[in-house]
Coordinates of C-alpha atoms and ligand atoms in Angstrom, one line a residue:
X210 CA 20.5 -3.6 -14.2
X211 CA 17.5 -5.8 -14.6
X212 CA 15.5 -6.9 -11.6
X213 CA 12.6 -9.3 -11.0
X214 CA 10.2 -8.0 -8.4
X215 CA 7.9 -10.2 -6.3
X216 CA 5.0 -8.8 -4.1
X217 CA 3.0 -11.2 -1.9
X218 CA 2.4 -9.3 1.3
X219 CA -1.4 -9.6 1.3
X220 CA -4.0 -10.7 -1.3
X221 CA -2.2 -9.8 -4.5
X222 CA 0.5 -11.7 -6.2
X223 CA 2.5 -9.0 -8.1
X224 CA 5.4 -9.8 -10.5
X225 CA 7.4 -7.4 -12.5
X226 CA 10.7 -7.0 -14.5
X227 CA 12.3 -3.6 -14.2
X228 CA 15.3 -2.4 -16.2
X229 CA 17.4 0.6 -15.1
X230 CA 17.6 1.8 -18.7
X231 CA 14.4 0.7 -20.3
X232 CA 12.1 1.1 -17.3
X233 CA 9.3 -1.3 -16.6
X234 CA 9.5 -4.3 -19.1
X235 CA 6.5 -6.2 -17.9
X236 CA 4.3 -6.5 -14.8
X237 CA 1.3 -8.6 -13.8
X238 CA -0.9 -8.7 -10.8
X239 CA -3.1 -11.6 -9.8
X240 CA -5.7 -10.5 -7.3
X241 CA -7.2 -13.0 -4.8
X242 CA -10.3 -10.8 -4.2
X243 CA -12.7 -13.4 -5.4
X244 CA -11.1 -16.0 -3.2
X245 CA -11.7 -13.9 0.0
X246 CA -15.0 -12.2 -1.0
X247 CA -17.2 -14.9 0.5
X248 CA -15.5 -14.5 3.9
X249 CA -15.8 -10.7 3.8
X250 CA -12.1 -10.2 4.3
X251 CA -8.6 -11.7 3.7
X252 CA -8.2 -15.2 5.1
X253 CA -4.4 -15.4 5.7
X254 CA -4.0 -19.1 5.2
X255 CA -5.9 -19.1 2.0
X256 CA -3.8 -16.1 0.8
X257 CA -0.5 -18.0 1.5
X258 CA -1.7 -21.1 -0.4
X259 CA -2.9 -19.1 -3.4
X260 CA 0.5 -17.2 -3.6
X261 CA 2.2 -20.6 -3.7
X262 CA -0.1 -21.6 -6.6
X263 CA 0.2 -18.4 -8.6
X264 CA 3.7 -17.0 -8.1
X265 CA 5.8 -19.3 -10.2
X266 CA 3.5 -19.4 -13.3
X267 CA 3.2 -15.6 -13.1
X268 CA 6.9 -15.2 -12.9
X269 CA 7.2 -17.4 -16.0
X270 CA 4.6 -15.5 -18.0
X271 CA 6.0 -12.1 -16.9
X272 CA 9.5 -13.1 -18.1
X273 CA 8.0 -14.3 -21.4
X274 CA 6.1 -11.0 -21.7
X275 CA 9.3 -9.0 -21.1
X276 CA 11.0 -11.3 -23.7
X277 CA 13.8 -12.3 -21.4
X278 CA 15.2 -15.4 -19.8
X279 CA 16.3 -15.8 -16.2
X280 CA 20.0 -15.4 -17.4
X281 CA 19.2 -11.8 -18.3
X282 CA 18.3 -10.9 -14.7
X283 CA 20.7 -9.2 -12.4
X284 CA 18.8 -9.4 -9.1
X285 CA 15.6 -10.4 -7.4
X286 CA 13.6 -8.0 -5.1
X287 CA 10.9 -9.4 -2.9
X288 CA 8.6 -7.8 -0.3
X289 CA 9.9 -8.8 3.1
X290 CA 7.2 -6.9 5.2
X291 CA 5.1 -5.5 6.6
X292 CA 2.2 -7.9 5.7
X293 CA 0.8 -11.3 6.5
X294 CA 3.6 -13.6 7.7
X295 CA 2.6 -16.6 5.6
X296 CA 2.0 -14.6 2.5
X297 CA 5.4 -12.8 2.9
X298 CA 7.2 -16.1 3.5
X299 CA 6.0 -17.4 0.1
X300 CA 7.5 -14.4 -1.8
X301 CA 10.6 -14.4 0.3
X302 CA 11.4 -18.1 0.0
X303 CA 10.7 -18.0 -3.7
X304 CA 12.7 -14.8 -4.3
X305 CA 15.7 -16.0 -2.3
X306 CA 15.7 -19.5 -3.8
X307 CA 15.4 -18.3 -7.4
X308 CA 18.2 -15.8 -6.8
X309 CA 20.4 -18.5 -5.3
X310 CA 19.6 -20.9 -8.1
X311 CA 20.3 -18.2 -10.7
X312 CA 23.5 -17.0 -9.0
X313 CA 22.3 -13.4 -8.6
X314 CA 21.7 -11.3 -5.5
X315 CA 18.4 -10.8 -3.8
X316 CA 17.2 -7.9 -1.8
X317 CA 14.4 -7.5 0.8
X318 CA 12.0 -4.6 0.2
X319 CA 9.8 -2.8 2.6
X320 CA 6.3 -2.8 1.2
X321 CA 5.6 0.8 2.2
X322 CA 8.8 2.0 0.6
X323 CA 7.4 0.4 -2.6
X324 CA 4.2 2.4 -2.3
X325 CA 6.1 5.5 -1.5
X326 CA 8.3 5.3 -4.5
X327 CA 5.5 4.2 -6.9
X328 CA 5.0 7.7 -8.3
X329 CA 8.6 7.4 -9.6
X330 CA 7.4 4.8 -12.1
X331 CA 5.6 7.6 -14.0
X332 CA 7.3 9.7 -16.7
X333 CA 6.4 12.8 -14.7
X334 CA 8.0 12.1 -11.4
X335 CA 7.9 14.2 -8.2
X336 CA 11.2 15.6 -7.0
X337 CA 12.6 15.0 -3.5
X338 CA 11.8 16.1 -0.9
X339 CA 8.1 15.5 -0.6
X340 CA 5.4 14.4 1.7
X341 CA 3.8 11.0 1.1
X342 CA 0.2 10.1 2.2
X343 CA 0.1 6.3 2.1
X344 CA -3.5 5.1 2.4
X345 CA -4.3 1.4 1.9
X346 CA -6.2 -1.5 3.5
X347 CA -3.4 -2.1 5.9
X348 CA -1.8 1.3 6.5
X349 CA -2.4 5.0 7.0
X350 CA 0.9 6.9 7.0
X351 CA 2.1 10.5 6.5
X352 CA 5.8 10.4 5.7
X353 CA 8.4 13.1 5.1
X354 CA 10.6 11.9 2.4
X355 CA 14.1 13.5 1.9
X356 CA 15.3 10.8 -0.5
X357 CA 15.4 7.1 -1.0
X358 CA 15.5 5.5 2.4
X359 CA 15.4 8.9 4.2
X360 CA 12.0 8.7 5.7
X361 CA 10.5 10.4 8.8
X362 CA 7.0 9.1 9.8
X363 CA 5.0 12.3 10.6
X364 CA 1.8 10.5 11.5
X365 CA 0.0 7.2 11.4
X366 CA -3.3 5.5 12.3
X367 CA -3.5 4.6 16.0
X368 CA -6.1 2.0 15.1
X369 CA -7.8 1.0 11.8
X370 CA -6.2 1.8 8.5
X371 CA -8.3 4.1 6.4
X372 CA -9.0 1.4 3.8
X373 CA -10.0 -1.0 6.6
X374 CA -12.4 1.6 7.9
X375 CA -13.9 1.9 4.4
X376 CA -14.2 -1.9 4.1
X377 CA -15.8 -2.3 7.6
X378 CA -18.3 0.5 7.1
X379 CA -19.1 -0.9 3.7
X380 CA -19.8 -4.3 5.3
X381 CA -22.2 -2.6 7.7
X382 CA -24.1 -1.2 4.8
X383 CA -24.3 -4.6 3.2
X384 CA -21.8 -4.0 0.4
X385 CA -19.5 -6.7 -0.9
X386 CA -15.8 -6.9 -0.1
X387 CA -13.6 -5.0 -0.7
X388 CA -16.1 -2.3 0.1
X389 CA -14.1 0.9 -0.4
X390 CA -14.9 1.5 -4.1
X391 CA -18.5 0.2 -3.5
X392 CA -19.0 2.6 -0.7
X393 CA -17.6 5.5 -2.8
X394 CA -20.1 4.6 -5.6
X395 CA -23.0 4.5 -3.2
X396 CA -22.0 7.8 -1.6
X397 CA -22.5 9.5 -5.0
X398 CA -26.3 9.1 -4.4
X399 CA -26.1 10.3 -0.8
X400 CA -27.2 13.6 0.6
X401 CA -24.2 15.3 2.3
X402 CA -26.4 17.5 4.5
X403 CA -28.3 14.7 6.3
X404 CA -25.7 13.3 8.7
X405 CA -22.5 14.8 10.0
X406 CA -19.8 12.4 11.2
X407 CA -17.0 13.5 13.5
X408 CA -13.6 14.4 12.1
X409 CA -11.4 12.3 14.4
X410 CA -8.3 13.8 16.0
X411 CA -8.4 17.0 14.0
X412 CA -8.8 19.1 17.2
X413 CA -5.6 17.6 18.7
X414 CA -2.2 18.7 17.7
X415 CA -0.1 16.2 15.7
X416 CA -0.5 14.2 12.6
X417 CA -1.8 10.8 13.8
X418 CA -5.1 9.4 12.7
X419 CA -7.8 7.3 14.2
X420 CA -10.6 5.7 12.2
X421 CA -12.2 3.1 14.4
X422 CA -14.6 5.6 16.0
X423 CA -16.1 6.5 12.6
X424 CA -17.0 2.8 12.0
X425 CA -18.8 2.8 15.4
X426 CA -20.5 6.1 14.5
X427 CA -21.7 4.5 11.3
X428 CA -23.0 1.5 13.2
X429 CA -25.0 3.7 15.6
X430 CA -26.4 5.7 12.7
X431 CA -27.4 2.5 10.8
X432 CA -29.2 1.3 13.9
X433 CA -31.2 4.6 14.1
X434 CA -32.6 4.5 10.6
X435 CA -35.0 2.3 8.7
X436 CA -32.3 1.0 6.4
X437 CA -33.7 2.2 3.0
X438 CA -31.3 2.5 0.0
X439 CA -31.4 6.3 0.5
X440 CA -30.4 5.9 4.2
X441 CA -27.5 3.8 3.3
X442 CA -26.3 6.2 0.6
X443 CA -26.6 9.2 3.0
X444 CA -24.5 7.3 5.6
X445 CA -21.9 6.3 3.0
X446 CA -21.7 10.0 1.9
X447 CA -21.3 11.2 5.5
X448 CA -18.6 8.6 6.2
X449 CA -16.7 9.4 3.1
X450 CA -16.8 13.1 3.7
X451 CA -15.5 12.7 7.2
X452 CA -12.6 10.5 6.1
X453 CA -11.7 12.8 3.2
X454 CA -11.9 15.9 5.4
X455 CA -9.7 14.3 8.0
X456 CA -7.0 13.2 5.5
X457 CA -7.2 16.7 3.9
X458 CA -6.7 18.5 7.3
X459 CA -3.7 16.3 8.2
X460 CA -2.1 16.7 4.8
X461 CA -2.5 20.5 5.1
X462 CA -1.0 20.5 8.5
X463 CA 2.0 18.3 7.3
X464 CA 2.6 20.8 4.5
X465 CA 2.5 23.7 6.9
X466 CA 4.8 21.9 9.4
X467 CA 7.4 20.8 6.9
X468 CA 7.1 23.7 4.5
X469 CA 7.3 21.2 1.6
X470 CA 5.1 21.8 -1.4
X471 CA 5.0 18.4 -3.0
X472 CA 2.6 15.7 -1.9
X473 CA 2.4 12.2 -3.3
X474 CA -0.6 9.9 -2.5
X475 CA -0.3 6.2 -2.9
X476 CA -2.2 3.0 -1.8
X477 CA -5.7 1.8 -2.8
X478 CA -7.6 4.6 -1.1
X479 CA -5.7 7.0 -3.3
X480 CA -8.1 6.0 -6.0
X481 CA -11.0 7.7 -4.2
X482 CA -12.2 10.5 -6.4
X483 CA -13.6 12.7 -3.6
X484 CA -10.2 12.5 -1.9
X485 CA -8.5 13.5 -5.1
X486 CA -10.8 16.5 -5.6
X487 CA -10.3 17.7 -2.1
X488 CA -6.5 17.3 -2.1
X489 CA -6.5 19.2 -5.4
X490 CA -7.4 22.3 -3.4
X491 CA -4.2 22.2 -1.3
X492 CA -1.5 24.7 -1.9
X493 CA 0.8 21.9 -3.2
X494 CA 1.7 19.9 -6.2
X495 CA -0.1 16.6 -5.8
X496 CA 1.1 13.4 -7.5
X497 CA -0.7 10.1 -7.9
X498 CA 0.7 7.0 -9.4
X499 CA -1.7 5.5 -12.0
X500 CA -4.2 3.1 -10.4
X501 CA -2.3 -0.1 -11.3
X502 CA 0.7 1.3 -9.4
X503 CA -1.4 2.7 -6.6
X504 CA -2.7 -0.7 -5.4
X505 CA -0.3 -3.6 -4.6
X506 CA 1.9 -4.5 -7.5
X507 CA 5.3 -6.0 -8.3
X508 CA 6.6 -3.0 -10.2
X509 CA 7.0 -0.8 -7.2
X510 CA 8.9 -3.6 -5.4
X511 CA 11.1 -4.2 -8.4
X512 CA 11.8 -0.5 -8.6
X513 CA 12.6 0.0 -4.9
X514 CA 14.7 -3.2 -5.0
X515 CA 16.6 -2.1 -8.0
X516 CA 17.6 1.2 -6.3
X517 CA 18.8 -0.8 -3.3
X518 CA 20.7 -3.4 -5.4
X519 CA 22.3 -0.5 -7.3
X520 CA 23.5 0.9 -4.0
X521 CA 25.2 -2.4 -3.2
X522 CA 22.6 -3.8 -0.8
X523 CA 21.8 -7.5 -0.9
X524 CA 20.9 -10.4 1.3
X525 CA 23.8 -12.6 2.4
X526 CA 23.5 -16.1 0.8
X527 CA 25.9 -17.8 3.0
X528 CA 25.1 -19.9 6.1
X529 CA 27.0 -18.2 8.9
X530 CA 29.2 -19.9 11.6
X531 CA 31.5 -17.9 13.8
X532 CA 34.9 -19.1 14.7
X533 CA 35.2 -16.2 17.1
X534 CA 32.0 -15.3 19.0
X535 CA 31.8 -13.4 22.2
X536 CA 29.2 -14.4 24.7
X537 CA 28.5 -10.8 25.2
X538 CA 27.2 -10.5 21.6
X539 CA 24.2 -12.6 22.4
X540 CA 20.9 -10.8 22.7
X541 CA 19.1 -11.1 26.1
X542 CA 16.1 -13.4 26.3
Ligands
KG4_31 O1 -3.2 -0.6 -1.6 P1 -4.3 -1.6 -1.6 O2 -4.7 -2.2 -2.9 O3 -4.0 -2.9 -0.8 C1 -3.4 -2.8 0.5 O4 -4.2 -2.8 1.4 O5 -2.2 -2.8 0.6 O6 -5.6 -0.9 -0.9 C2 -6.8 -1.6 -0.8 C3 -7.8 -0.7 0.0 C4 -9.1 -1.4 0.4 O7 -9.4 -1.2 1.7 C5 -10.1 -0.8 -0.6 O8 -11.4 -0.8 -0.1 C6 -9.6 0.6 -0.7 O9 -8.1 0.4 -0.7 N1 -10.0 1.4 -1.8 C7 -10.8 2.5 -1.8 C8 -11.1 2.8 -3.1 N2 -10.5 1.9 -3.9 C9 -9.8 1.1 -3.1 N3 -11.3 3.1 -0.7 C10 -12.1 4.2 -1.0 N4 -12.4 4.6 -2.2 C11 -12.0 4.0 -3.3 N5 -12.3 4.4 -4.5
ZN32 ZN1 -0.1 -2.1 -0.1

């Protein structure tokens, strides 16, 4: 089976062709980072418009790169959520229209299932069951994964996502968007002994996270120093240490709770080196997809969609009318 994958949930247009026998045939990501940089964050309307501009040409070039034509495709997978509504609608309308035009099925993919299955794109794959730590600009989730589609959310952020906390704190320090990698770079020059930030929610039972307080703590600390380069680096280091420690403590707790010994880490923040070092000390096998599969991409969507199409799932194409329709089937408004 050969599947075209379309990702457009946020600020990356990702297109891929996945083959059940040959694996990934081609994948390309167009990032809108430059477009949003001057606003210091993603502007949803600009994101939607740019997906419209970029998606079709990127589909064409990705099919060319895979050396196949649309006739050689068996299905189309597109990200149906969660994400920015306008951006999602671009990929969904395009995916469903192309599938309809080509006479093949389409399937709606959950963006976080894509991230969660991304390590499966590697030759050395984790085996089910495992725990997934999904850490991106939009999500912070700890999930117990028994198999494809068999997910139990163990914990999530009650406020800011961890990547969002990185980005907001970076902005406070005057770093460009997206600030996560910039803050990590600055933290390398920082003195870890100078400031100690709180480790939110670690003294409470459970596996939920909260990161918005750290951002406020960073703001108060910024307001109490002169603002030299060294001050900023020290704050960056204290912030990063607090985030990494918190994620580490929750992962260790999830491992103890579930008695599972495999952890996968996916999403943009998974690129953070200090996080990787710290998670490496866990009593578990830790898997990371390579960076290009860690951040938003079409390959993970094509892969998740392929598994669902193979299992017989697809979106109905027909327009539905009902000759028999009980009034009692209507939902209450
Ligand atoms: O998964 P992703 O590419 O996009 C989604 O949000 O879905 O994640 C992007 C997030 C941004 O918040 C970015 O600042 C953060 O990941 N990030 C990092 C690092 N690289 C990317 N945060 C900390 N350290 C990094 N090295
Ligand atoms: Zn994502």
